[in-house]
Short mmCIF file of C-alpha atoms in Angstrom, two decimals:
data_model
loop_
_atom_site.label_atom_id
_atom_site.label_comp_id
_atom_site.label_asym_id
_atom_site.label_seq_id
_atom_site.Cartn_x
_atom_site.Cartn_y
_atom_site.Cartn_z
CA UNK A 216 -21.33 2.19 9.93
CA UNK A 217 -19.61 1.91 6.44
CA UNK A 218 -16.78 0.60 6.22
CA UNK A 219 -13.98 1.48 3.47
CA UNK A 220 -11.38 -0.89 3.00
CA UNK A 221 -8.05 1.12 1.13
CA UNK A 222 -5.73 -1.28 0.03
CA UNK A 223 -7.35 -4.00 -1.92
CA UNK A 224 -5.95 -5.44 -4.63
CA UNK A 225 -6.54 -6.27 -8.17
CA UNK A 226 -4.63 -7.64 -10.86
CA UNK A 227 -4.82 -6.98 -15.27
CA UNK A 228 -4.04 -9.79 -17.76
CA UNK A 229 -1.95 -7.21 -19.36
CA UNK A 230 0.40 -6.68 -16.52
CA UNK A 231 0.57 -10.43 -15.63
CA UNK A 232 1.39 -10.76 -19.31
CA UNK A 233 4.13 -8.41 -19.05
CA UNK A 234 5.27 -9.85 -16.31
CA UNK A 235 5.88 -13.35 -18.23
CA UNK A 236 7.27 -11.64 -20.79
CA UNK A 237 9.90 -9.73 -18.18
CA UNK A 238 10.46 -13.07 -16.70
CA UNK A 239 10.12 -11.57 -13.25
CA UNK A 240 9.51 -14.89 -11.76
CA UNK A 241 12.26 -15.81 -11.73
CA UNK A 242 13.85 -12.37 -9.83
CA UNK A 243 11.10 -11.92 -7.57
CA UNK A 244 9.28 -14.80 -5.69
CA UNK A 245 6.06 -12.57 -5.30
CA UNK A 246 5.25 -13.35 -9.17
CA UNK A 247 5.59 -16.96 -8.52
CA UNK A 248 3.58 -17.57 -5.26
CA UNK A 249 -0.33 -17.19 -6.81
CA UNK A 250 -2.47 -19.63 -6.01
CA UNK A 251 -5.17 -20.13 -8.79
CA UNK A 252 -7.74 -19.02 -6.57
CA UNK A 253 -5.71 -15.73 -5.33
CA UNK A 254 -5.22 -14.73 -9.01
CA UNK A 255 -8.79 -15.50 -9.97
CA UNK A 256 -10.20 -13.25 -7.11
CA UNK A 257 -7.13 -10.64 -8.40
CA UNK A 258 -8.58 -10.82 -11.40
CA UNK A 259 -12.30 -10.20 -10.66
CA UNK A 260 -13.19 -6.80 -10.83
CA UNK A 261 -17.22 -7.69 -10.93
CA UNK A 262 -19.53 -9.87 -9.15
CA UNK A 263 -17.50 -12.42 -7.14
CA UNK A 264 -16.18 -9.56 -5.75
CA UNK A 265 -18.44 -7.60 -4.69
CA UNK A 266 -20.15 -11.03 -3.39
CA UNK A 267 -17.06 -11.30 -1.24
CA UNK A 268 -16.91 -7.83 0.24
CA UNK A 269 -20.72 -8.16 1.04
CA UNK A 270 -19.89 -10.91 3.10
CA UNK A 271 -16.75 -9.89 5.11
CA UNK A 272 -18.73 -6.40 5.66
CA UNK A 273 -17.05 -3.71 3.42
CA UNK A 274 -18.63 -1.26 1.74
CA UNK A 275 -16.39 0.27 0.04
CA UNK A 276 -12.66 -0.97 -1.49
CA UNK A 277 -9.92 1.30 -2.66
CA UNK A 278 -8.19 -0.71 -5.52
CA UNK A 279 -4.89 -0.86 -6.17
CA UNK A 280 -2.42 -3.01 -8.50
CA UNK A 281 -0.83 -5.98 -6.49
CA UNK A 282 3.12 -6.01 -5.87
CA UNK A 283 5.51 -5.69 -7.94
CA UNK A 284 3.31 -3.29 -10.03
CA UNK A 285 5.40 -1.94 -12.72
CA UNK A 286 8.07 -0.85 -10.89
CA UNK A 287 10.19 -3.53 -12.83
CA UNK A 288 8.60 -3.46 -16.63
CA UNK A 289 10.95 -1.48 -18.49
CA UNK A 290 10.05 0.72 -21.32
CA UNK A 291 6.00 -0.36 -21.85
CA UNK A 292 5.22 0.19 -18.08
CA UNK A 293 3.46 3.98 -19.18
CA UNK A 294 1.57 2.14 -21.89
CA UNK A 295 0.51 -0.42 -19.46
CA UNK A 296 -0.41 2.14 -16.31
CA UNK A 297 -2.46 3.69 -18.89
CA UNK A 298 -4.56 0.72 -19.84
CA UNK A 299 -4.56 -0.57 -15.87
CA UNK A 300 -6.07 3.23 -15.33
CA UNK A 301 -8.46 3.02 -17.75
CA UNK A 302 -9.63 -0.26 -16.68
CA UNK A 303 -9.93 0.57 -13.14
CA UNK A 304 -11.95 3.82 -13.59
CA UNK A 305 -14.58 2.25 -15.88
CA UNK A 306 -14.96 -0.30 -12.52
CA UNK A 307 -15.29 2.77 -9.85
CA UNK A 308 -17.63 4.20 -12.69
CA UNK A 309 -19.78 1.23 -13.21
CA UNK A 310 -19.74 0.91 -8.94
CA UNK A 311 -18.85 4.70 -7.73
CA UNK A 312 -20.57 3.79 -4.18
CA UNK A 313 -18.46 0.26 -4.01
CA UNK A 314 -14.63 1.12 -5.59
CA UNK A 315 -12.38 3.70 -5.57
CA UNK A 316 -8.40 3.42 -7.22
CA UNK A 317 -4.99 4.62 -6.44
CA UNK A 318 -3.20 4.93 -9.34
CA UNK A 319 -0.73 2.78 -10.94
CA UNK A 320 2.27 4.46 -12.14
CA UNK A 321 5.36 3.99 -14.45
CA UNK A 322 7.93 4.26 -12.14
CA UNK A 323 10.87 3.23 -13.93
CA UNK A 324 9.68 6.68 -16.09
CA UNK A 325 9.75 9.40 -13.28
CA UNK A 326 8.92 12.18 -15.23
CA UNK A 327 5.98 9.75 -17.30
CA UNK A 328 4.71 8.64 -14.22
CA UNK A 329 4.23 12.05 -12.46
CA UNK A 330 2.03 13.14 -15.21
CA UNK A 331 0.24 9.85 -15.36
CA UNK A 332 -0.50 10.67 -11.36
CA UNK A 333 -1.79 14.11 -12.39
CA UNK A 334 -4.07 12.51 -14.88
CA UNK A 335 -5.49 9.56 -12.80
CA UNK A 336 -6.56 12.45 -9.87
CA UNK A 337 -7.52 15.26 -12.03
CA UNK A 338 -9.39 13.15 -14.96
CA UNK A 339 -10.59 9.86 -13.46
CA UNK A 340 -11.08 10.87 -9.46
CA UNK A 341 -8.28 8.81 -8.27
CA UNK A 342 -7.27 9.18 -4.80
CA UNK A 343 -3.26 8.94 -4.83
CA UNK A 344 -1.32 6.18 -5.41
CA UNK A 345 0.28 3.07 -4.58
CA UNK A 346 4.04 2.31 -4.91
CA UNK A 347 6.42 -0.59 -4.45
CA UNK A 348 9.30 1.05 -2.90
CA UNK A 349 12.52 0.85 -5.39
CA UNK A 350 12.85 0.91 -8.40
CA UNK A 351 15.47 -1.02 -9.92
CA UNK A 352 18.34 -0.17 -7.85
CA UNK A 353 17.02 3.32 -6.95
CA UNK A 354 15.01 3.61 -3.26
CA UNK A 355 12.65 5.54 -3.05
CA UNK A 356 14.28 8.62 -1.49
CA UNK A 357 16.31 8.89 -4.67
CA UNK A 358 16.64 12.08 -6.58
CA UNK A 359 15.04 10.48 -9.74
CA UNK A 360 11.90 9.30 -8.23
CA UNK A 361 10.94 13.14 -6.67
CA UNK A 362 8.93 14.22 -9.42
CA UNK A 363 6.64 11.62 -8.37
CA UNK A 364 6.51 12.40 -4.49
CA UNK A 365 6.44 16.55 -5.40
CA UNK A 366 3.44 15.29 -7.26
CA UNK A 367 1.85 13.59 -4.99
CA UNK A 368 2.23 16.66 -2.34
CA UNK A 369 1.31 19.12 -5.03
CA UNK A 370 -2.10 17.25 -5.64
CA UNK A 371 -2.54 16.68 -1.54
CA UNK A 372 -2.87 12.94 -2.44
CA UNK A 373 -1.62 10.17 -0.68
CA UNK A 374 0.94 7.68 -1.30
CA UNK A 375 0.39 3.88 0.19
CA UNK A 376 3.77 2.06 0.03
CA UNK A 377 3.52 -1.11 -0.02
CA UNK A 378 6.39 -4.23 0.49
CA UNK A 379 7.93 -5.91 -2.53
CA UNK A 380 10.74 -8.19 -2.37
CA UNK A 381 13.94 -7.65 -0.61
CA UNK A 382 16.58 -7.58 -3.48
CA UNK A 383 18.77 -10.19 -4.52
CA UNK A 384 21.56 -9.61 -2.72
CA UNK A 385 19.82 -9.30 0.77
CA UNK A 386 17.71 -12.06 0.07
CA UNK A 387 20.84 -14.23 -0.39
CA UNK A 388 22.30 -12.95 2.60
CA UNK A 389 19.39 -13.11 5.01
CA UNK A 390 16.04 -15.13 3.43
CA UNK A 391 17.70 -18.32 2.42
CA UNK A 392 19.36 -21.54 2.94
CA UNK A 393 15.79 -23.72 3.59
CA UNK A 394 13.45 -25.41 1.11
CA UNK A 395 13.07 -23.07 -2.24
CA UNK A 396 9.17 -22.80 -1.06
CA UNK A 397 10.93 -21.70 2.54
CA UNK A 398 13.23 -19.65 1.06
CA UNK A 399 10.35 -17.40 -1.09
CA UNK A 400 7.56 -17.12 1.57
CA UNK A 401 10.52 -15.76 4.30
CA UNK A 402 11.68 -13.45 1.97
CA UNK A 403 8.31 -12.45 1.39
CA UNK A 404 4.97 -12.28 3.50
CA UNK A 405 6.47 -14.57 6.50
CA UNK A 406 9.35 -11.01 6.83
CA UNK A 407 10.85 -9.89 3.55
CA UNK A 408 8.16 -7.82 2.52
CA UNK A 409 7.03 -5.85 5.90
CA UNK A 410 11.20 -4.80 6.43
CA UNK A 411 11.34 -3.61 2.96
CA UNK A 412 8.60 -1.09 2.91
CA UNK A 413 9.58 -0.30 5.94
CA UNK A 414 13.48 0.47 5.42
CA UNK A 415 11.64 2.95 2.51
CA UNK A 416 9.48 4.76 4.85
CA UNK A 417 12.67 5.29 6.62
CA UNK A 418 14.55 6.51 3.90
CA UNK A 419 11.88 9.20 3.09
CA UNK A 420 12.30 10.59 6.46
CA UNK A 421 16.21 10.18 6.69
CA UNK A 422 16.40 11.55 3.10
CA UNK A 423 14.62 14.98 4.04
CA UNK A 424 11.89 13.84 2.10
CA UNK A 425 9.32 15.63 4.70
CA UNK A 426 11.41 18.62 5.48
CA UNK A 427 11.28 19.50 1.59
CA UNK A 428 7.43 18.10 1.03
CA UNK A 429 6.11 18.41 4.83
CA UNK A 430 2.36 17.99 3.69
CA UNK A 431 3.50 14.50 1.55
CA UNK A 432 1.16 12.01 2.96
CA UNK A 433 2.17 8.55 2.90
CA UNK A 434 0.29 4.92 4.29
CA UNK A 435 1.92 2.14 5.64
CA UNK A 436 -0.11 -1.31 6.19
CA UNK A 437 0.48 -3.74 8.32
CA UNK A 438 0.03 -1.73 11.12
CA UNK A 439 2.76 0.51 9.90
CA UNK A 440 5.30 -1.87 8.65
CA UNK A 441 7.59 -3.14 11.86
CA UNK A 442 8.47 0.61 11.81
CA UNK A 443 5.93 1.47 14.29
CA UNK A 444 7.09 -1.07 16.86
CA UNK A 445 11.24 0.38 16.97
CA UNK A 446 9.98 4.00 17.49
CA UNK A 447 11.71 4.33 20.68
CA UNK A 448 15.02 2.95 18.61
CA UNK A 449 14.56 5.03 15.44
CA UNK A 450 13.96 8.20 17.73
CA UNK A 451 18.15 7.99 18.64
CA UNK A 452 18.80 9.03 15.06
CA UNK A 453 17.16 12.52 15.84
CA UNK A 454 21.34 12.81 17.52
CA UNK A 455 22.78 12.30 14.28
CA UNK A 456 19.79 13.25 11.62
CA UNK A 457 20.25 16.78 11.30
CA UNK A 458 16.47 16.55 10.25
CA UNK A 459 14.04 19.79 10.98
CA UNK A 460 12.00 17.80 13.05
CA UNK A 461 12.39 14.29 15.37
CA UNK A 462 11.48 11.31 14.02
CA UNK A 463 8.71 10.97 16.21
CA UNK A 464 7.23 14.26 14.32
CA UNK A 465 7.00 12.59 10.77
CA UNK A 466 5.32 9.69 12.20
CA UNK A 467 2.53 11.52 13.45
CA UNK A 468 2.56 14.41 10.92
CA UNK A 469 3.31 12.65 7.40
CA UNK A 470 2.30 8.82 7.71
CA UNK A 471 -1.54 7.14 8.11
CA UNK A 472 -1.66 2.94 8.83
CA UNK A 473 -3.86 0.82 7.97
CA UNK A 474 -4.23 -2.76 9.38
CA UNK A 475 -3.78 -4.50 6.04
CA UNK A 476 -6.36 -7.62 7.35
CA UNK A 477 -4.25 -8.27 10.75
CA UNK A 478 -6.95 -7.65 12.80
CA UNK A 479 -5.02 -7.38 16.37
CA UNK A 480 -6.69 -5.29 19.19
CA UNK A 481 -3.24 -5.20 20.76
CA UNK A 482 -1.03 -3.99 16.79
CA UNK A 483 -3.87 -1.04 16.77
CA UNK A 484 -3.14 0.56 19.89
CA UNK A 485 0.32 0.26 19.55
CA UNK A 486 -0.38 2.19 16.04
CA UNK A 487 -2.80 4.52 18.08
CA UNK A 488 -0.43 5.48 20.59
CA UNK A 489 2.23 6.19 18.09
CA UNK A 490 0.34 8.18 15.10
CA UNK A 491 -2.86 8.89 17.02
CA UNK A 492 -6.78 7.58 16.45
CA UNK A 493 -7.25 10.07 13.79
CA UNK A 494 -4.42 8.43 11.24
CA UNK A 495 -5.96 4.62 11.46
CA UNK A 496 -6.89 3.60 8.08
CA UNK A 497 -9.11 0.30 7.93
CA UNK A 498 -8.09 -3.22 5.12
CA UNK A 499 -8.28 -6.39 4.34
CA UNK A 500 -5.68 -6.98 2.29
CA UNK A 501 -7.82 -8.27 -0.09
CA UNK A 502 -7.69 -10.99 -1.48
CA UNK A 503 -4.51 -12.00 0.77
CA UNK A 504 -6.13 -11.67 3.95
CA UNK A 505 -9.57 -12.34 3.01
CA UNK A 506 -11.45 -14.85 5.32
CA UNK A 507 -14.78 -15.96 5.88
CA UNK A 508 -17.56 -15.26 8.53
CA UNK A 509 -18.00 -11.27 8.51
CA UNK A 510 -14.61 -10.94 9.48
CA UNK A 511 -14.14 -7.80 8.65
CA UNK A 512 -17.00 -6.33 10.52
CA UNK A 513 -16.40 -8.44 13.43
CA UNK A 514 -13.13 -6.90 13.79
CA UNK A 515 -14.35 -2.96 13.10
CA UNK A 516 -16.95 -3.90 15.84
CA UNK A 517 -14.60 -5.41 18.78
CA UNK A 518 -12.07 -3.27 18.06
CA UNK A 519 -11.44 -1.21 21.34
CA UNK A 520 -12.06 1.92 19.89
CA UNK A 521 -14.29 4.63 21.36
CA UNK A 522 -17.49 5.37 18.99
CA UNK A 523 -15.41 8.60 17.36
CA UNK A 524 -12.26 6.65 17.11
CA UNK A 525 -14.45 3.99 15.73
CA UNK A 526 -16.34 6.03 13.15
CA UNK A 527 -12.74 7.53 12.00
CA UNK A 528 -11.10 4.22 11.37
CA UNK A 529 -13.88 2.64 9.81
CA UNK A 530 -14.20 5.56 6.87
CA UNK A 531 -14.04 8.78 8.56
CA UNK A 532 -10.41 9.14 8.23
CA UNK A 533 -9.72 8.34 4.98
CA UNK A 534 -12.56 10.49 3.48
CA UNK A 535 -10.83 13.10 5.53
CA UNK A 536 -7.44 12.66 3.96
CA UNK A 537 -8.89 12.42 0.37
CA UNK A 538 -10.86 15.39 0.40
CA UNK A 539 -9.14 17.98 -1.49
CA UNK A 540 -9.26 15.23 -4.31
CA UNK A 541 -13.15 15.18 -4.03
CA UNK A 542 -14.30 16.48 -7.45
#
């Protein structure tokens, strides 16, 4: 059965340079917390890769450039989506039966970026796109970021939103006081991260987001980013939303998960029974979450799914969402 992996990671010299040169390290913990071997495999785009998702038992991975992205760059981020782009498509065209891309975007250039989008999907086969939830100080329900969600909808692509760091102010409040090592994991994959993305998801919905855009798809990994677990809770706000639909409507209309490389039986049909069988995307998170010993395919295979179900979370329902961008 092949399996299709859509949110795997990569990483450009260019945009680590750029990084340095924004000294995000020292504002966001994310840029700091590499390990040489995580940002070698980041950086491989060839062999080792491929090697790797041989022997977890993926066929296919969707790429996409690891948080923070350019959401924080300042006025070279469209120069640098470009190049990231470029790169990435000469990979899926080298390998068009082992990558695919969502595109990287210029955020902090709304306007920029939306074209960008247009480009990546109409001239290089991209798929959609991933973003890092704010933008500076802006969410992502802001009025400045629409152009790129009315783009997104427009081109009936998806979006996969994935965590970034909590800002300052709310990592201060809740993520510290232990060891500085403490401090930066909490803030980010131990919590941080998985609240954040949520929150944004959140936001979309609260914002009207899907009432004005109702065929905007978005993806959430991590087996939908806490959200998915306080549905009963976030369904109360349907008393004070004055949205067109209940809560309980945009998660099962407007957002896919994907299981981001926590392979638990017991997260996916929690996900199942809140979005349904036919919005279960299949990860690894790689290279975060990647681990030896087939792991992948061990989990696809004693996953608890019927043979349908199966089939659709292993590649069926992701080359069902992506369709209209099929050239």
């Amino acid at each position: 059965m092949k399996l299709i992996g859509i949110e795997e990671h990569y990483l450009t010299t260019d945009v680590r340079a750029a990084w340095e040169a924004a000294a995000l390290a020292a504002t966001d913990p994310s840029v700091a917390i590499y390990s040489d071997e995580i940002e070698r495999r980041l950086l491989d785009l060839a062999d080792q890769r491929l090697a790797l998702m041989d022997e977890t038992g993926l066929d296919v991975q969707v790429l996409s450039l690891t948080t923070p992205a350019l959401h924080e760059i300042g006025s070279k981020d469209a120069e640098l989506a470009r190049r990231a782009n470029d790169a990435v498509a000469e990979v899926c065209a080298r390998h068009p039966d082992r990558f695919q891309a969502l595109a990287t975007l210029p955020m902090g250039s709304p306007d920029e970026a939306a074209l960008e989008l247009e480009r990546c999907v109409a001239s290089l086969g991209f798929k959609g796109t991933m973003l890092c939830g704010r933008v500076g100080d802006r969410n992502l329900d802001h009025p400045d970021l629409s152009p790129v969600l009315e783009c997104a909808a427009k081109l009936g692509v998806p979006i996969l939103l994935h965590p970034r760091t909590p800002p300052a102010a709310v990592r201060s409040a809740y993520y510290s006081g232990f060891a500085p090592y403490v401090d930066a994991a909490f803030a980010t994959f131990g919590l941080g991260w998985h609240y954040d993305a949520g929150i944004q998801f959140i936001r979309l919905i609260l914002g009207g987001t899907f009432d004005r855009l109702p065929s905007l798809q978005v993806i959430l990994g991590h087996w939908g980013e806490v959200v998915l677990f306080y549905a009963e809770r976030l369904a109360a706000m349907d008393r004070v939303s004055s949205l067109k639909q209940p809560v309980a409507t945009y998660l099962r209309h407007n957002l896919y998960v994907t299981a981001s490389g926590m392979f638990s039986r017991d997260y996916l049909a929690r996900a199942a029974a809140i979005v349904g069988t036919d919005r279960l995307l299949f990860s690894t998170d790689y290279p975060y979450q990647y681990r030896q010993g087939g792991d992948a395919r061990r989990f696809l295979a004693n996953c608890g799914l019927d043979a349908e179900s199966k089939a659709g979370f292993a590649h069926g329902n992701w080359e069902r969402l992506i369709e209209s961008t099929a050239s």
